Tab-separated table of C-alpha atoms in Angstrom:
chain	number	residue	atom	x	y	z
A	1	MET	CA	-16.012	-11.868	-6.087
A	2	VAL	CA	-16.277	-8.228	-5.510
A	3	THR	CA	-18.726	-6.041	-7.211
A	4	MET	CA	-17.453	-2.509	-7.610
A	5	SER	CA	-19.586	0.701	-7.793
A	6	MET	CA	-19.087	3.563	-9.668
A	7	GLU	CA	-16.603	4.818	-7.242
A	8	LYS	CA	-12.850	4.836	-7.916
A	9	ILE	CA	-10.252	4.250	-5.542
A	10	ILE	CA	-7.594	6.705	-5.706
A	11	PHE	CA	-3.980	6.088	-4.182
A	12	LEU	CA	-2.206	9.053	-3.634
A	13	LEU	CA	1.569	7.615	-3.217
A	14	GLU	CA	4.973	9.446	-2.333
A	15	GLU	CA	7.211	7.733	-5.052
A	16	PRO	CA	6.805	5.974	-8.447
A	17	SER	CA	8.071	2.182	-6.924
A	18	MET	CA	4.725	1.922	-4.930
A	19	LYS	CA	2.693	2.571	-8.431
A	20	VAL	CA	4.773	0.015	-9.974
A	21	PHE	CA	4.063	-2.408	-6.736
A	22	LEU	CA	0.527	-1.920	-6.843
A	23	GLU	CA	-0.244	-1.786	-10.502
A	24	GLU	CA	1.217	-5.631	-10.644
A	25	PHE	CA	-0.263	-6.228	-7.215
A	26	LEU	CA	-3.807	-5.239	-7.238
A	27	PRO	CA	-5.394	-6.540	-10.614
A	28	ARG	CA	-3.977	-10.251	-9.176
A	29	PHE	CA	-5.616	-9.285	-5.620
A	30	LEU	CA	-8.834	-7.252	-6.858
A	31	PRO	CA	-9.401	-8.476	-10.513
A	32	ASP	CA	-12.427	-6.053	-10.655
A	33	LEU	CA	-11.069	-3.101	-8.763
A	34	GLU	CA	-11.383	0.320	-10.378
A	35	TYR	CA	-8.575	2.371	-9.153
A	36	LEU	CA	-6.105	5.401	-9.931
A	37	CYS	CA	-2.355	5.469	-8.857
A	38	ILE	CA	-1.220	9.117	-8.695
A	39	THR	CA	2.590	9.494	-7.869
A	40	HIS	CA	4.378	12.528	-6.253
A	41	GLU	CA	8.469	13.495	-6.189
A	42	GLY	CA	8.392	12.720	-2.311
A	43	LYS	CA	6.910	13.455	1.111
A	44	GLN	CA	6.583	17.221	0.499
A	45	ASP	CA	5.309	17.042	-2.870
A	46	LEU	CA	2.676	14.597	-1.770
A	47	GLU	CA	1.651	16.514	1.236
A	48	LYS	CA	1.171	19.666	-0.591
A	49	SER	CA	-0.947	17.911	-3.351
A	50	ILE	CA	-3.015	16.302	-0.657
A	51	PRO	CA	-5.593	19.263	-0.600
A	52	ARG	CA	-5.675	20.089	-3.981
A	53	LYS	CA	-6.674	16.521	-4.858
A	54	LEU	CA	-9.246	15.729	-2.597
A	55	LYS	CA	-10.879	18.877	-3.622
A	56	ALA	CA	-10.398	18.055	-7.538
A	57	PHE	CA	-11.665	14.647	-7.243
A	58	ARG	CA	-15.267	14.370	-5.669
A	59	ARG	CA	-16.213	10.912	-7.183
A	60	GLY	CA	-13.291	9.111	-5.556
A	61	VAL	CA	-12.306	7.242	-2.115
A	62	PHE	CA	-9.129	7.838	-1.301
A	63	VAL	CA	-5.933	6.001	-0.245
A	64	ILE	CA	-2.804	7.714	0.693
A	65	VAL	CA	0.781	5.744	1.094
A	66	ARG	CA	3.617	6.920	2.559
A	67	ASP	CA	6.932	5.742	3.981
A	68	ASN	CA	7.844	6.247	7.501
A	69	ASP	CA	11.454	6.611	7.031
A	70	GLY	CA	12.088	6.844	10.801
A	71	ALA	CA	9.688	9.486	11.744
A	72	ASP	CA	6.815	9.079	14.498
A	73	CYS	CA	3.980	7.066	12.779
A	74	TYR	CA	1.539	8.891	14.941
A	75	PHE	CA	2.443	12.186	13.945
A	76	VAL	CA	2.825	11.666	10.616
A	77	LYS	CA	-0.693	10.003	10.352
A	78	LYS	CA	-2.053	13.026	12.327
A	79	ARG	CA	-0.593	15.575	9.683
A	80	LEU	CA	-1.889	13.955	6.900
A	81	MET	CA	-5.027	13.181	8.451
A	82	ASP	CA	-5.239	17.400	9.047
A	83	LEU	CA	-4.287	17.977	5.155
A	84	CYS	CA	-7.189	15.773	4.591
A	85	LYS	CA	-9.552	17.916	6.499
A	86	GLY	CA	-8.276	20.767	4.583
A	87	GLY	CA	-9.100	19.761	1.554
A	88	GLY	CA	-12.845	19.005	2.612
A	89	GLN	CA	-12.525	15.246	3.418
A	90	SER	CA	-11.655	13.312	6.459
A	91	ASP	CA	-13.137	9.852	5.285
A	92	VAL	CA	-9.543	8.840	3.858
A	93	LEU	CA	-7.817	5.627	4.499
A	94	ILE	CA	-3.900	6.714	5.305
A	95	ARG	CA	-1.392	4.001	5.612
A	96	ILE	CA	2.177	4.411	6.436
A	97	VAL	CA	4.867	1.875	5.093
A	98	CYS	CA	7.279	0.942	8.120
A	99	GLN	CA	9.921	1.792	7.302
A	100	GLU	CA	10.090	1.578	3.428
A	101	LEU	CA	8.289	-0.221	0.811
A	102	GLU	CA	11.466	-2.864	0.951
A	103	SER	CA	9.887	-3.810	4.343
A	104	TRP	CA	7.255	-5.678	2.675
A	105	TYR	CA	9.692	-7.685	0.275
A	106	LEU	CA	11.575	-8.732	3.625
A	107	GLY	CA	8.454	-10.209	5.090
A	108	VAL	CA	8.320	-12.762	2.419
A	109	MET	CA	11.644	-13.969	2.417
A	110	ASP	CA	10.598	-17.379	0.874
A	111	VAL	CA	9.165	-15.456	-2.115
A	112	LEU	CA	12.632	-13.475	-2.566
A	113	ALA	CA	14.331	-16.667	-2.235
A	114	ASP	CA	12.471	-17.941	-5.408
A	115	VAL	CA	12.495	-14.493	-7.663
A	116	TYR	CA	16.184	-14.404	-6.922
A	117	ASN	CA	16.948	-17.974	-6.837
A	118	ARG	CA	18.486	-17.506	-3.440
A	119	PRO	CA	17.561	-20.639	-1.596
A	120	ARG	CA	19.561	-19.549	1.810
A	121	LEU	CA	16.820	-16.885	2.378
A	122	THR	CA	14.424	-19.357	2.721
A	123	GLY	CA	12.884	-19.807	5.972
A	124	LEU	CA	14.873	-16.706	7.305
A	125	ASN	CA	11.745	-14.642	8.500
A	126	ARG	CA	11.714	-17.217	11.271
A	127	LYS	CA	15.194	-15.638	12.616
A	128	ALA	CA	14.404	-13.075	15.387
A	129	LYS	CA	15.790	-10.095	13.000
A	130	TYR	CA	13.415	-10.791	9.891
A	131	ARG	CA	10.519	-11.800	11.947
A	132	ASN	CA	9.198	-8.149	11.875
A	133	PRO	CA	10.963	-6.381	8.893
A	134	ASP	CA	8.973	-3.071	9.775
A	135	ARG	CA	11.961	-2.662	12.538
A	136	LEU	CA	14.663	-2.637	10.524
A	137	GLY	CA	16.138	0.835	10.274
A	138	SER	CA	16.962	0.697	6.559
A	139	PRO	CA	15.022	-2.135	4.933
A	140	SER	CA	16.441	-1.016	1.319
A	141	SER	CA	19.866	-1.376	2.466
A	142	GLU	CA	19.247	-4.556	4.090
A	143	LEU	CA	17.698	-5.966	0.889
A	144	VAL	CA	20.754	-4.830	-1.315
A	145	LYS	CA	23.235	-6.662	1.484
A	146	LEU	CA	21.006	-10.045	0.859
A	147	ILE	CA	20.308	-9.750	-2.881
A	148	PRO	CA	23.355	-6.912	-4.474
A	149	GLU	CA	21.737	-7.026	-7.735
A	150	PHE	CA	18.341	-5.893	-6.827
A	151	ARG	CA	17.238	-2.940	-8.504
A	152	LYS	CA	14.342	-0.979	-7.219
A	153	ILE	CA	11.973	-0.588	-10.244
A	154	GLU	CA	12.402	-3.980	-11.904
A	155	GLY	CA	12.402	-5.612	-8.189
A	156	THR	CA	9.400	-3.816	-7.340
A	157	ARG	CA	7.551	-4.874	-10.503
A	158	GLN	CA	8.727	-8.352	-9.879
A	159	MET	CA	7.854	-8.315	-6.185
A	160	GLY	CA	4.560	-7.028	-7.128
A	161	THR	CA	3.691	-9.808	-9.399
A	162	ALA	CA	4.914	-12.549	-7.059
A	163	MET	CA	3.736	-11.134	-3.513
A	164	PRO	CA	1.207	-13.300	-1.879
A	165	LEU	CA	-2.482	-12.551	-1.794
A	166	ARG	CA	-2.958	-13.526	1.513
A	167	GLU	CA	-1.900	-10.700	3.869
A	168	THR	CA	-1.189	-13.420	6.807
A	169	GLU	CA	1.667	-14.595	4.468
A	170	ASN	CA	3.686	-11.755	5.076
A	171	PHE	CA	5.460	-10.780	8.444
A	172	SER	CA	5.342	-6.902	7.674
A	173	ILE	CA	2.473	-5.578	10.001
A	174	SER	CA	2.342	-2.653	7.846
A	175	PHE	CA	1.572	-4.528	4.464
A	176	GLN	CA	-0.959	-6.640	6.682
A	177	PHE	CA	-2.789	-3.410	7.657
A	178	PHE	CA	-2.421	-2.088	4.095
A	179	ILE	CA	-4.371	-4.991	2.803
A	180	LYS	CA	-7.198	-5.113	5.595
A	181	GLY	CA	-7.258	-1.382	4.936
A	182	VAL	CA	-7.943	-1.537	1.358
A	183	HIS	CA	-10.402	-4.620	2.002
A	184	GLN	CA	-12.539	-1.905	4.680
A	185	VAL	CA	-12.604	0.849	1.866
A	186	ILE	CA	-14.268	-1.640	-0.558
A	187	ASN	CA	-16.801	-2.949	2.101
A	188	ASN	CA	-17.440	0.990	2.759
A	189	MET	CA	-18.278	1.582	-1.112
A	190	GLU	CA	-20.320	-1.455	-1.169
A	191	ILE	CA	-22.394	-0.133	1.798
A	192	ARG	CA	-22.673	3.197	0.460
A	193	LYS	CA	-23.832	1.412	-2.942
A	194	LYS	CA	-26.628	-0.621	-1.491
A	195	ALA	CA	-27.863	2.734	0.481
A	196	ARG	CA	-28.122	4.284	-2.751
A	197	HIS	CA	-29.962	1.497	-4.595
A	198	SER	CA	-32.487	1.135	-1.437
A	199	ALA	CA	-33.032	4.935	-1.810
A	200	MET	CA	-33.719	4.557	-5.258
A	201	ARG	CA	-36.144	1.628	-4.924
A	202	GLN	CA	-38.478	3.643	-2.272
A	203	GLU	CA	-38.645	6.890	-4.381
C-alpha cells in the first residue's frame, strides 16, 4: 500500500473523456492517491494553460496527458516541456497517448468483449493489426467499427471501471508508459517525503 505525502498529483488533461477514465481507474489502481484532474478544451487550450497552472499550484506534482493524433511524439513532448520550463517547473511527467485514448481500450480486447458482450473480440490482440493498437491511424474510428453502439463518455466510464490494473495486460505501449510514469512520480514523492522527515529529525 502506498502511503501518500501532502503533495497532490495534478493531472492536466486535454479533454473531459480522460478525466472520466482516470476518475474511474485511479481509485481502483491507487486507492490512497490524492489527485486532481483539470480538463481543457483541446490541445491549444491545454498548452496555453500549462505555464499559468504550474505557477499557480506550487504544492502539486504535475502530470500532463495529451493525445498524439498523428503528430510527431518527440516534438510534441519537447514543446510541452518548454512550456513547463516557462511555468518555472521542469520536473513534470509528460505522457503522450498514441494516438487517442481509445487505443488504450483496443489494447484490452478481452475486456471490450466482456463489457460489450462481443465474444468475437476475444483474443483479437493476438492478430497483427491489433497487437500494437498505438499504431492504428484512428483508434476511435476502429473502435466504432468493432462496437457501433460505443459512446465516448459512457464507454470511457465503463472502461475506466473495467481496465486491468496490471499495465502488462494492455497491448497499448502508451498505456504501459503512462502507468510506469505515475509509479515513478509516486516513488519520487515518497523519496522527498522521507528526506524532509530525516531533515526534521536532525534539526
